[in-house]
C-alpha positions as protocol buffer text, in pm:
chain_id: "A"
residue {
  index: 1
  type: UNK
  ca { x: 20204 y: 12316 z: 6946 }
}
residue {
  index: 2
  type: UNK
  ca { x: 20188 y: 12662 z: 7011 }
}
residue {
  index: 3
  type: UNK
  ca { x: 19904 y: 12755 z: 7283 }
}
residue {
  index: 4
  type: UNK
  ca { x: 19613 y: 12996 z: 7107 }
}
residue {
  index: 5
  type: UNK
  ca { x: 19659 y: 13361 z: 7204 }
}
residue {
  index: 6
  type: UNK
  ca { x: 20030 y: 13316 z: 7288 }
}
residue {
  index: 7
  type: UNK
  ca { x: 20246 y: 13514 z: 7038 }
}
residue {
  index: 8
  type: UNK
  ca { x: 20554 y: 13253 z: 6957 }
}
residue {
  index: 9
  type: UNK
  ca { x: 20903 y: 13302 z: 7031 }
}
residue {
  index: 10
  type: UNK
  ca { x: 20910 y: 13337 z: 6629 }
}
residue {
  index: 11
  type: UNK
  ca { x: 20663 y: 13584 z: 6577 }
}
residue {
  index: 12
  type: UNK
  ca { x: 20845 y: 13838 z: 6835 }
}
residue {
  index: 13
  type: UNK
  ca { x: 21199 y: 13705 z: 6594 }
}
residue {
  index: 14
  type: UNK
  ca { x: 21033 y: 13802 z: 6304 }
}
residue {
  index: 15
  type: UNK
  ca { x: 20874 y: 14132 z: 6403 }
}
residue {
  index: 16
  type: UNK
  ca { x: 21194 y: 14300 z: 6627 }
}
residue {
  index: 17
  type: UNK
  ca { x: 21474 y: 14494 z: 6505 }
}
residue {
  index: 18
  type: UNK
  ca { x: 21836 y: 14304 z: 6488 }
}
residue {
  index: 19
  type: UNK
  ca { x: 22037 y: 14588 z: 6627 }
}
residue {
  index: 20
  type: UNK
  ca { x: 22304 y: 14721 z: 6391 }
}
residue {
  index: 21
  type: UNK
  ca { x: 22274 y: 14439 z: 6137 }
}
residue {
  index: 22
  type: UNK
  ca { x: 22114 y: 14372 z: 5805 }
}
residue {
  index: 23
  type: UNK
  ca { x: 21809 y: 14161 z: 5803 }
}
residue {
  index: 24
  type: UNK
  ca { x: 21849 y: 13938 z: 5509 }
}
residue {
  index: 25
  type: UNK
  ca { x: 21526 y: 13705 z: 5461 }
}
residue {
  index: 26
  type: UNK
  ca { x: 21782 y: 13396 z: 5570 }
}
residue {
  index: 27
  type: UNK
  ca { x: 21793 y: 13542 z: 5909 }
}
residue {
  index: 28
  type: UNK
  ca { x: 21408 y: 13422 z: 5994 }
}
residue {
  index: 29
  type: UNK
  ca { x: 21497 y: 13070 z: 5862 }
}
residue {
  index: 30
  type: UNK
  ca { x: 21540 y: 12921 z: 6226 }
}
residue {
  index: 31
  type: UNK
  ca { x: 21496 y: 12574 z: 6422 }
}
residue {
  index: 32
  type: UNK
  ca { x: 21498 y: 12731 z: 6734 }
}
residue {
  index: 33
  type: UNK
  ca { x: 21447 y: 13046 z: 6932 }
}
residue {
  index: 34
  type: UNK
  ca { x: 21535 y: 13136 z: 7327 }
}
residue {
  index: 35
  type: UNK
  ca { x: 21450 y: 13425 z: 7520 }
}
residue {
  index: 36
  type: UNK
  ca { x: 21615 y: 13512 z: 7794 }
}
residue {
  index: 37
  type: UNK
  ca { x: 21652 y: 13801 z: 8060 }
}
residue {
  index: 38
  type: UNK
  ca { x: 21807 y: 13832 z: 8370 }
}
residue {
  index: 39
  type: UNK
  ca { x: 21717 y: 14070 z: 8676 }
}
residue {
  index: 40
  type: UNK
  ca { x: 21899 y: 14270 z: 8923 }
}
residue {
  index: 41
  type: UNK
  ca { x: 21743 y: 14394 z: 9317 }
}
residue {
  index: 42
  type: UNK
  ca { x: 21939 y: 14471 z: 9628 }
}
residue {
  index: 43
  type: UNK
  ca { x: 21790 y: 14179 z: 9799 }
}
residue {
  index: 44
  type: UNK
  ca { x: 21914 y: 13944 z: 9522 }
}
residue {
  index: 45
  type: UNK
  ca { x: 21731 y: 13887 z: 9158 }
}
residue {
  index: 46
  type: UNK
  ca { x: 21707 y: 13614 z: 8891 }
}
residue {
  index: 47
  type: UNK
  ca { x: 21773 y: 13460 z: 8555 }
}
residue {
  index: 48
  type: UNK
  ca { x: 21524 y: 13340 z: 8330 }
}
residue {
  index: 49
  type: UNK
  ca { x: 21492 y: 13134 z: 7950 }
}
residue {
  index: 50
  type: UNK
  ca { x: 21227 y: 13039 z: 7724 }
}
residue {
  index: 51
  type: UNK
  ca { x: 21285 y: 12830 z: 7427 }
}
residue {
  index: 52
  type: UNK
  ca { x: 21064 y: 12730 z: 7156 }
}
residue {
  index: 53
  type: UNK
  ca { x: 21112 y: 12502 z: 6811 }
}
residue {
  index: 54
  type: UNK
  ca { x: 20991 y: 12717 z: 6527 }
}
residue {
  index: 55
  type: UNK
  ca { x: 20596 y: 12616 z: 6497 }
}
residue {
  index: 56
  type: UNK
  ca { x: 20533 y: 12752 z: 6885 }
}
residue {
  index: 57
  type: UNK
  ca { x: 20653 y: 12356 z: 7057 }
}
residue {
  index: 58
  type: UNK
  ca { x: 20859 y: 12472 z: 7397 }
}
residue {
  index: 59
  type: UNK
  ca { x: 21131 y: 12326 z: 7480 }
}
residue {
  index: 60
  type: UNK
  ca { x: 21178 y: 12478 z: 7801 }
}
residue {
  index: 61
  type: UNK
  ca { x: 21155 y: 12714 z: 8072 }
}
residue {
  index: 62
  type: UNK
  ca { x: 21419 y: 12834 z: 8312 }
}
residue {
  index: 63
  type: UNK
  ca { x: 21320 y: 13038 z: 8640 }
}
residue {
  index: 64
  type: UNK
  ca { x: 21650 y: 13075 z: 8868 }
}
residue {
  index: 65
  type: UNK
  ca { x: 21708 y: 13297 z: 9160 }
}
residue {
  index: 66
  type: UNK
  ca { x: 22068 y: 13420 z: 9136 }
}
residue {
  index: 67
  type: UNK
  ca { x: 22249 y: 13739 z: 9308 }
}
residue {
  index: 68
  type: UNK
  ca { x: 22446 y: 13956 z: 9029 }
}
residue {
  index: 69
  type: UNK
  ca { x: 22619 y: 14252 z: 9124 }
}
residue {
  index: 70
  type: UNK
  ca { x: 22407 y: 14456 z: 8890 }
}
residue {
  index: 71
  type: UNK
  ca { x: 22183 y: 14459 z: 8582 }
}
residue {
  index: 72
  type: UNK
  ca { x: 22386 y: 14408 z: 8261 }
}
residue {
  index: 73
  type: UNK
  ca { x: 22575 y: 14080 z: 8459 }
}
residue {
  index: 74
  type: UNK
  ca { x: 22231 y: 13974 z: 8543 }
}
residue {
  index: 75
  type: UNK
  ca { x: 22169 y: 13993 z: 8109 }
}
residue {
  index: 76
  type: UNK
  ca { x: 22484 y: 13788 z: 8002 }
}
residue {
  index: 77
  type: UNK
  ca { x: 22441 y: 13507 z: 8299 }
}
residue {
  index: 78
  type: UNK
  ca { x: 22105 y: 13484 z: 8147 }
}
residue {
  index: 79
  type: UNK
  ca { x: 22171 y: 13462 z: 7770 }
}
residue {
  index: 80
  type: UNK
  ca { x: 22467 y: 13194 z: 7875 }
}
residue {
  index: 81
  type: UNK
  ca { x: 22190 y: 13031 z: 8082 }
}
residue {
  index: 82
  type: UNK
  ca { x: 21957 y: 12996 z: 7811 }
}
residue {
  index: 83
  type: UNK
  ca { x: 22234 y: 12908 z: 7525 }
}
residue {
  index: 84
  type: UNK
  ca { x: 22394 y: 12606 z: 7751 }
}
residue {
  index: 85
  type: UNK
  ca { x: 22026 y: 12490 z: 7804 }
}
residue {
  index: 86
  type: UNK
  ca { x: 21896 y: 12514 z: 7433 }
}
residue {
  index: 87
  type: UNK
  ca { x: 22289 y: 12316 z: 7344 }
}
residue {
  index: 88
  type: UNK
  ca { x: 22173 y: 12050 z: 7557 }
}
residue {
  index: 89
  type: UNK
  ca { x: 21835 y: 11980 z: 7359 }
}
residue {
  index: 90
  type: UNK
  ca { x: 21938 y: 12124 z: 6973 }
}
residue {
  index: 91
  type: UNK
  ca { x: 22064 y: 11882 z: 6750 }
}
residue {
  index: 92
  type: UNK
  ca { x: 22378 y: 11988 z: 6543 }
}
residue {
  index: 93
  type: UNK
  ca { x: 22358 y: 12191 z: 6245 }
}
residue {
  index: 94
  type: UNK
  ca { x: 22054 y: 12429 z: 6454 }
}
residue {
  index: 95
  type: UNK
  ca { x: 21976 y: 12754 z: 6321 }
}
residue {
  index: 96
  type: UNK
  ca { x: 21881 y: 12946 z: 6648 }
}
residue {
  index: 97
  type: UNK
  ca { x: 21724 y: 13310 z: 6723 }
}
residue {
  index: 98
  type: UNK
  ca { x: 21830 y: 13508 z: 7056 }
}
residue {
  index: 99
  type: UNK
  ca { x: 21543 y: 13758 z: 7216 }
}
residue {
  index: 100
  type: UNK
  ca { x: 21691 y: 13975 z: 7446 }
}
residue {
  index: 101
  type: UNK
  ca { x: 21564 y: 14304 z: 7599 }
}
residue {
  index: 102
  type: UNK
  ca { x: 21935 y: 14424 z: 7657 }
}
residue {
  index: 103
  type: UNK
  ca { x: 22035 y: 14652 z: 7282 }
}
residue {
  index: 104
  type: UNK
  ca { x: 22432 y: 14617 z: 7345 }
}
residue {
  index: 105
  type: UNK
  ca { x: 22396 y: 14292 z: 7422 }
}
residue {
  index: 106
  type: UNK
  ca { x: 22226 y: 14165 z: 7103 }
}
residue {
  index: 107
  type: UNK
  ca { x: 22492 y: 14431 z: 6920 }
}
residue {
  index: 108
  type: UNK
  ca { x: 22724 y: 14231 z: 7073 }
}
residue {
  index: 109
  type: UNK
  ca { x: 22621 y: 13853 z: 6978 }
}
residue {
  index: 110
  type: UNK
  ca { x: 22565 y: 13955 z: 6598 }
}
residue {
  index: 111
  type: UNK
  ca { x: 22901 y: 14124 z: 6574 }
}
residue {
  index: 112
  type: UNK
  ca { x: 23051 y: 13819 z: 6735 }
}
residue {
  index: 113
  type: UNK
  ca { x: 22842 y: 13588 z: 6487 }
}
residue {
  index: 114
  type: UNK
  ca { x: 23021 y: 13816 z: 6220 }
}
residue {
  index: 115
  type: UNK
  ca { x: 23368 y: 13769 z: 6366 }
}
residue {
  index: 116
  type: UNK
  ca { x: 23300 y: 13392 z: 6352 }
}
residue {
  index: 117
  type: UNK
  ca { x: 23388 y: 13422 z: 5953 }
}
residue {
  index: 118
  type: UNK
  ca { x: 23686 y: 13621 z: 6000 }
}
residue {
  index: 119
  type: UNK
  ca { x: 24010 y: 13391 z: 5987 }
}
residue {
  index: 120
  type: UNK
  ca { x: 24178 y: 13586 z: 6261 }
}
residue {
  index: 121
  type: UNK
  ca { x: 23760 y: 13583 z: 6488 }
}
residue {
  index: 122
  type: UNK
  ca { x: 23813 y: 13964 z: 6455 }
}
residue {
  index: 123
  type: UNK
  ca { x: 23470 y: 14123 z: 6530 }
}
residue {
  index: 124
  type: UNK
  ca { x: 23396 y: 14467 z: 6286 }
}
residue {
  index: 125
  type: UNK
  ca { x: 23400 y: 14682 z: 6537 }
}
residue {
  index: 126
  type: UNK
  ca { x: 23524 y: 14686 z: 6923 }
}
residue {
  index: 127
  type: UNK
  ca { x: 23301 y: 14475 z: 7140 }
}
residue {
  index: 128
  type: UNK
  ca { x: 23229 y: 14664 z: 7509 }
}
residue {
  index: 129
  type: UNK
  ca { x: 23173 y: 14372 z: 7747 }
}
residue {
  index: 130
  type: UNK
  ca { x: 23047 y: 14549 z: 8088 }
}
residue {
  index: 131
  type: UNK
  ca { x: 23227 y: 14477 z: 8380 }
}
residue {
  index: 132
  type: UNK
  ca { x: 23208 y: 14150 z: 8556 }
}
residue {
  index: 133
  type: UNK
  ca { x: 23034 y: 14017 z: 8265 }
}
residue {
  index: 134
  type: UNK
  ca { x: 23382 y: 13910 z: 8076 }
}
residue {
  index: 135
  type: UNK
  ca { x: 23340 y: 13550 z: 8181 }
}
residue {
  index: 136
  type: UNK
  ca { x: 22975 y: 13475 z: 8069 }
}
residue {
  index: 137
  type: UNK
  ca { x: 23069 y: 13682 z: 7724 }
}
residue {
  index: 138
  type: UNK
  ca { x: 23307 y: 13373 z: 7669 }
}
residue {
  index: 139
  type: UNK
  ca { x: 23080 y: 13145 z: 7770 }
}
residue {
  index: 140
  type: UNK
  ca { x: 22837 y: 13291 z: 7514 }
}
residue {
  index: 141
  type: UNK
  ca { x: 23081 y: 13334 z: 7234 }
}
residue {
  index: 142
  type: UNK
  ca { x: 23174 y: 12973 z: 7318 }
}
residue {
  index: 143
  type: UNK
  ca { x: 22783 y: 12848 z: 7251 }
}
residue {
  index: 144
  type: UNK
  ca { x: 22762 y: 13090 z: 6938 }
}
residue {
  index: 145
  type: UNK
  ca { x: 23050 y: 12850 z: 6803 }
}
residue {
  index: 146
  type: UNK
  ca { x: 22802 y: 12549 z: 6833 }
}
residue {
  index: 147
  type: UNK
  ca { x: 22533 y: 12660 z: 6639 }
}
residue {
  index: 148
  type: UNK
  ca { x: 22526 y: 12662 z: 6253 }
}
residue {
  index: 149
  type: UNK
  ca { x: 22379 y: 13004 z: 6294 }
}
residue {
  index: 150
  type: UNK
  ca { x: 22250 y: 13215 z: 6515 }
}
residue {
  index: 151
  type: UNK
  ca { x: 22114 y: 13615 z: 6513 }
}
residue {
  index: 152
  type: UNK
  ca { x: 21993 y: 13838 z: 6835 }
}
residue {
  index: 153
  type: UNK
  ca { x: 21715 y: 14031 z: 6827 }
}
residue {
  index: 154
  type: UNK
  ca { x: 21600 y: 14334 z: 7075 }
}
residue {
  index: 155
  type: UNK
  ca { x: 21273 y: 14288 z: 7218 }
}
residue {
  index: 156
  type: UNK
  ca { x: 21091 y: 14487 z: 7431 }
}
residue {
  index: 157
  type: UNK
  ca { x: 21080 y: 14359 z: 7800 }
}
residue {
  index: 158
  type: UNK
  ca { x: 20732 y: 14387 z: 7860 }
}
residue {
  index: 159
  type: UNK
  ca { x: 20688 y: 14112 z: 7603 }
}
residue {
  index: 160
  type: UNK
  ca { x: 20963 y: 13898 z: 7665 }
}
residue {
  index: 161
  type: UNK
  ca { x: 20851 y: 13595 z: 7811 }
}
residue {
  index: 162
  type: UNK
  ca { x: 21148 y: 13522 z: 8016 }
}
residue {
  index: 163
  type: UNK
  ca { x: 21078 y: 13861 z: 8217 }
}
residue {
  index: 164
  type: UNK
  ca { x: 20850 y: 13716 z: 8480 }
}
residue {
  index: 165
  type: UNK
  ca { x: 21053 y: 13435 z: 8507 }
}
residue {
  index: 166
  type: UNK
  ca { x: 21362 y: 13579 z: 8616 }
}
residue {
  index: 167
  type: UNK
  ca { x: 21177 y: 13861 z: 8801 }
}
residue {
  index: 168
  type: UNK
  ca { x: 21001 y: 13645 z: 9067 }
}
residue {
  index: 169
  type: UNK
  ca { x: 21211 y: 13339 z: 9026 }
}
residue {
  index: 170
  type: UNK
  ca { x: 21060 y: 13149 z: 9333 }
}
residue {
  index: 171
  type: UNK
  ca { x: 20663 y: 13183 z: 9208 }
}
residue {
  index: 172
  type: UNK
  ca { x: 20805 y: 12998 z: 8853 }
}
residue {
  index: 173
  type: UNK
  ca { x: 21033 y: 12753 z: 9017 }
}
residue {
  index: 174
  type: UNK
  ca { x: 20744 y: 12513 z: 8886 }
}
residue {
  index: 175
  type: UNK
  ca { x: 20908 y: 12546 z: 8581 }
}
residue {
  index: 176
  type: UNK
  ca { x: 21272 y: 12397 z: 8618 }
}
residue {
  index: 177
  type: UNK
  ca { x: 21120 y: 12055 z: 8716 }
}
residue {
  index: 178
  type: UNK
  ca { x: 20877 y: 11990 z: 8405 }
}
residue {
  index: 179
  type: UNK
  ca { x: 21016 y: 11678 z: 8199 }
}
residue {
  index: 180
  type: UNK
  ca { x: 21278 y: 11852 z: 7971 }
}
residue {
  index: 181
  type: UNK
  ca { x: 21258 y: 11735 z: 7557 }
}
residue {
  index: 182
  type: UNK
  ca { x: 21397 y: 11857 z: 7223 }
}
residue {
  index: 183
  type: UNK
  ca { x: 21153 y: 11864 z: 6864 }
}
residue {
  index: 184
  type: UNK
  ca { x: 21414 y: 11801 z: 6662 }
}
residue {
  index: 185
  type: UNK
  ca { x: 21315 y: 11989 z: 6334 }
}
residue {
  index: 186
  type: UNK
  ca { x: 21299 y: 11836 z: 5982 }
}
residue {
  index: 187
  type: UNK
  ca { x: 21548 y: 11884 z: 5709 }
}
residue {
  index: 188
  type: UNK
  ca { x: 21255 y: 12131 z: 5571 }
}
residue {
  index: 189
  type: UNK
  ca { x: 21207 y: 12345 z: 5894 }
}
residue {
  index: 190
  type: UNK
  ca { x: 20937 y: 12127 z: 6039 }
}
residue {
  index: 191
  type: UNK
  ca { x: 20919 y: 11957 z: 6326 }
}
residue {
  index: 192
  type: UNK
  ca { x: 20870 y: 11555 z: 6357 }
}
residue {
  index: 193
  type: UNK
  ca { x: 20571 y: 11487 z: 6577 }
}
residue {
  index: 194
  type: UNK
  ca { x: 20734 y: 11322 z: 6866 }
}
residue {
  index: 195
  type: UNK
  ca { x: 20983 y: 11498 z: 7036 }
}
residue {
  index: 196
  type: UNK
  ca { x: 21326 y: 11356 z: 7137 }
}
residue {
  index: 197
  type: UNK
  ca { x: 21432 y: 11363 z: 7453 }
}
residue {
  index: 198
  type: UNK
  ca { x: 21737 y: 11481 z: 7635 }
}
residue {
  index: 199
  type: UNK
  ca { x: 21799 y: 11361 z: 8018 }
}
residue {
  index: 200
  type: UNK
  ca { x: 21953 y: 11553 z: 8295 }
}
residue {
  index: 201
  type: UNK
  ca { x: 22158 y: 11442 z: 8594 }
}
residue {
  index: 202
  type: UNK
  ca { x: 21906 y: 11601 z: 8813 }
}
residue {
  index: 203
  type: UNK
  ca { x: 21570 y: 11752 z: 8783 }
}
residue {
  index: 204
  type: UNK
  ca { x: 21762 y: 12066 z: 8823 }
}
residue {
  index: 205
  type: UNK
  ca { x: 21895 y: 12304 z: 8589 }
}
residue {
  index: 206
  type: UNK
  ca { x: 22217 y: 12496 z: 8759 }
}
residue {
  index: 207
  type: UNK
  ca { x: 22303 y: 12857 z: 8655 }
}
residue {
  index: 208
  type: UNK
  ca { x: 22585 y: 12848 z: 8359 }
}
residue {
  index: 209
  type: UNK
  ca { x: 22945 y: 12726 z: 8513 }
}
residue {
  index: 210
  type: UNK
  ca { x: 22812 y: 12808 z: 8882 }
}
residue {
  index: 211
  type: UNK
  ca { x: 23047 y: 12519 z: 9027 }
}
residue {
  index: 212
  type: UNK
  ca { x: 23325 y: 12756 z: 8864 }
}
residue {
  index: 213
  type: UNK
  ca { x: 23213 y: 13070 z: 8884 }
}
residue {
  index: 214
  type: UNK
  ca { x: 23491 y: 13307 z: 9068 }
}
residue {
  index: 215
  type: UNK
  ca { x: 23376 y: 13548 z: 9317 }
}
residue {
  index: 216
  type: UNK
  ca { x: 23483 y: 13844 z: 9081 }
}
residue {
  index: 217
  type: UNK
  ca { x: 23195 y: 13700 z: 8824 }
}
């Protein structure tokens, strides 16, 4: 359950702005919700997730180091992060909410979840991808495909959770080793009480498509 004092993943959904989209009530209906943010330094910088079921239950918590050639790569390796981790533990049919500190890139994800209904995946206005980003945007629109639905909304960074994690990556490393699981939610929203878990390969959790990421990335 959610710990006292701790404002949920949902709480921030339901109180932030969806950039350039309507917010129909439907939009707060969600199973999950994952938080992500990725940093940028000189000396190298870091990708962090946080993902929560809808009553406050995490899921889990990513803290990476990682070395993007500047800030808005560092923000879509992060949201691809956070979406390939949250498809590993979401059961199909998951209605999922994005919190991201990056505007443009939540304008992006909610015109791409609007393309998804256009026969010809024609977004409604042009989508600009920043540079070296191109491959994690299809990476991203590939794990919006997955989801029954999904909607971004901009949070501030100084209360997105994922912040410190992908800030000092090394002081939360704790974090990519803690026994992963998945509350599956009920047909009603709810959650069961016992979660369901999902096993990795490793106790490891590898950046998004790192064994095939090109240099140019």
């Amino acid at each position: 359950m959610a710990v006292h004092g701790r404002s949920t993943l949902r709480n921030l959904f339901d109180d932030s702005p969806t950039p350039h989209i309507a917010h129909p009530p439907r939009t707060h209906h969600r199973h999950f919700y994952v938080a992500t943010d990725g940093s940028y330094r000189a000396n190298g910088g870091g990708l962090g997730a946080v993902i929560e079921a809808r009553d406050g239950t995490r899921v889990a918590r990513v803290a990476l180091p990682d070395t993007p050639p500047d800030n808005n790569v560092a923000e879509y390796r992060a949201l691809h992060l956070g979406l390939d981790v949250l498809a590993a533990r979401a059961p199909p049919g998951s209605r999922v909410g994005v919190l991201i500190d990056h505007d443009d890139l939540a304008a992006n994800v909610n015109h791409a979840v609007l393309a998804a209904d256009h026969p010809d995946w024609q977004p409604t206005r042009p989508l600009d991808v920043p540079s070296r980003s191109e491959y994690h945007w299809r990476g991203i629109r590939a794990r919006i495909a997955t989801f029954d639905e999904i909607r971004a909304a901009r949070i501030d960074s100084r209360v997105n959770p994922a912040h410190p994690l992908a800030n000092a990556p090394e002081q939360y490393a704790h974090v990519n080793h803690r026994e992963e699981h998945c509350v599956v939610p009920d047909t009603d929203g709810s959650n069961r009480g016992q979660p369901s878990r999902a096993t990795a390969d490793d106790g490891e959790i590898p950046p998004p498509s790192r064994a095939e990421r090109r240099a140019s990335d």
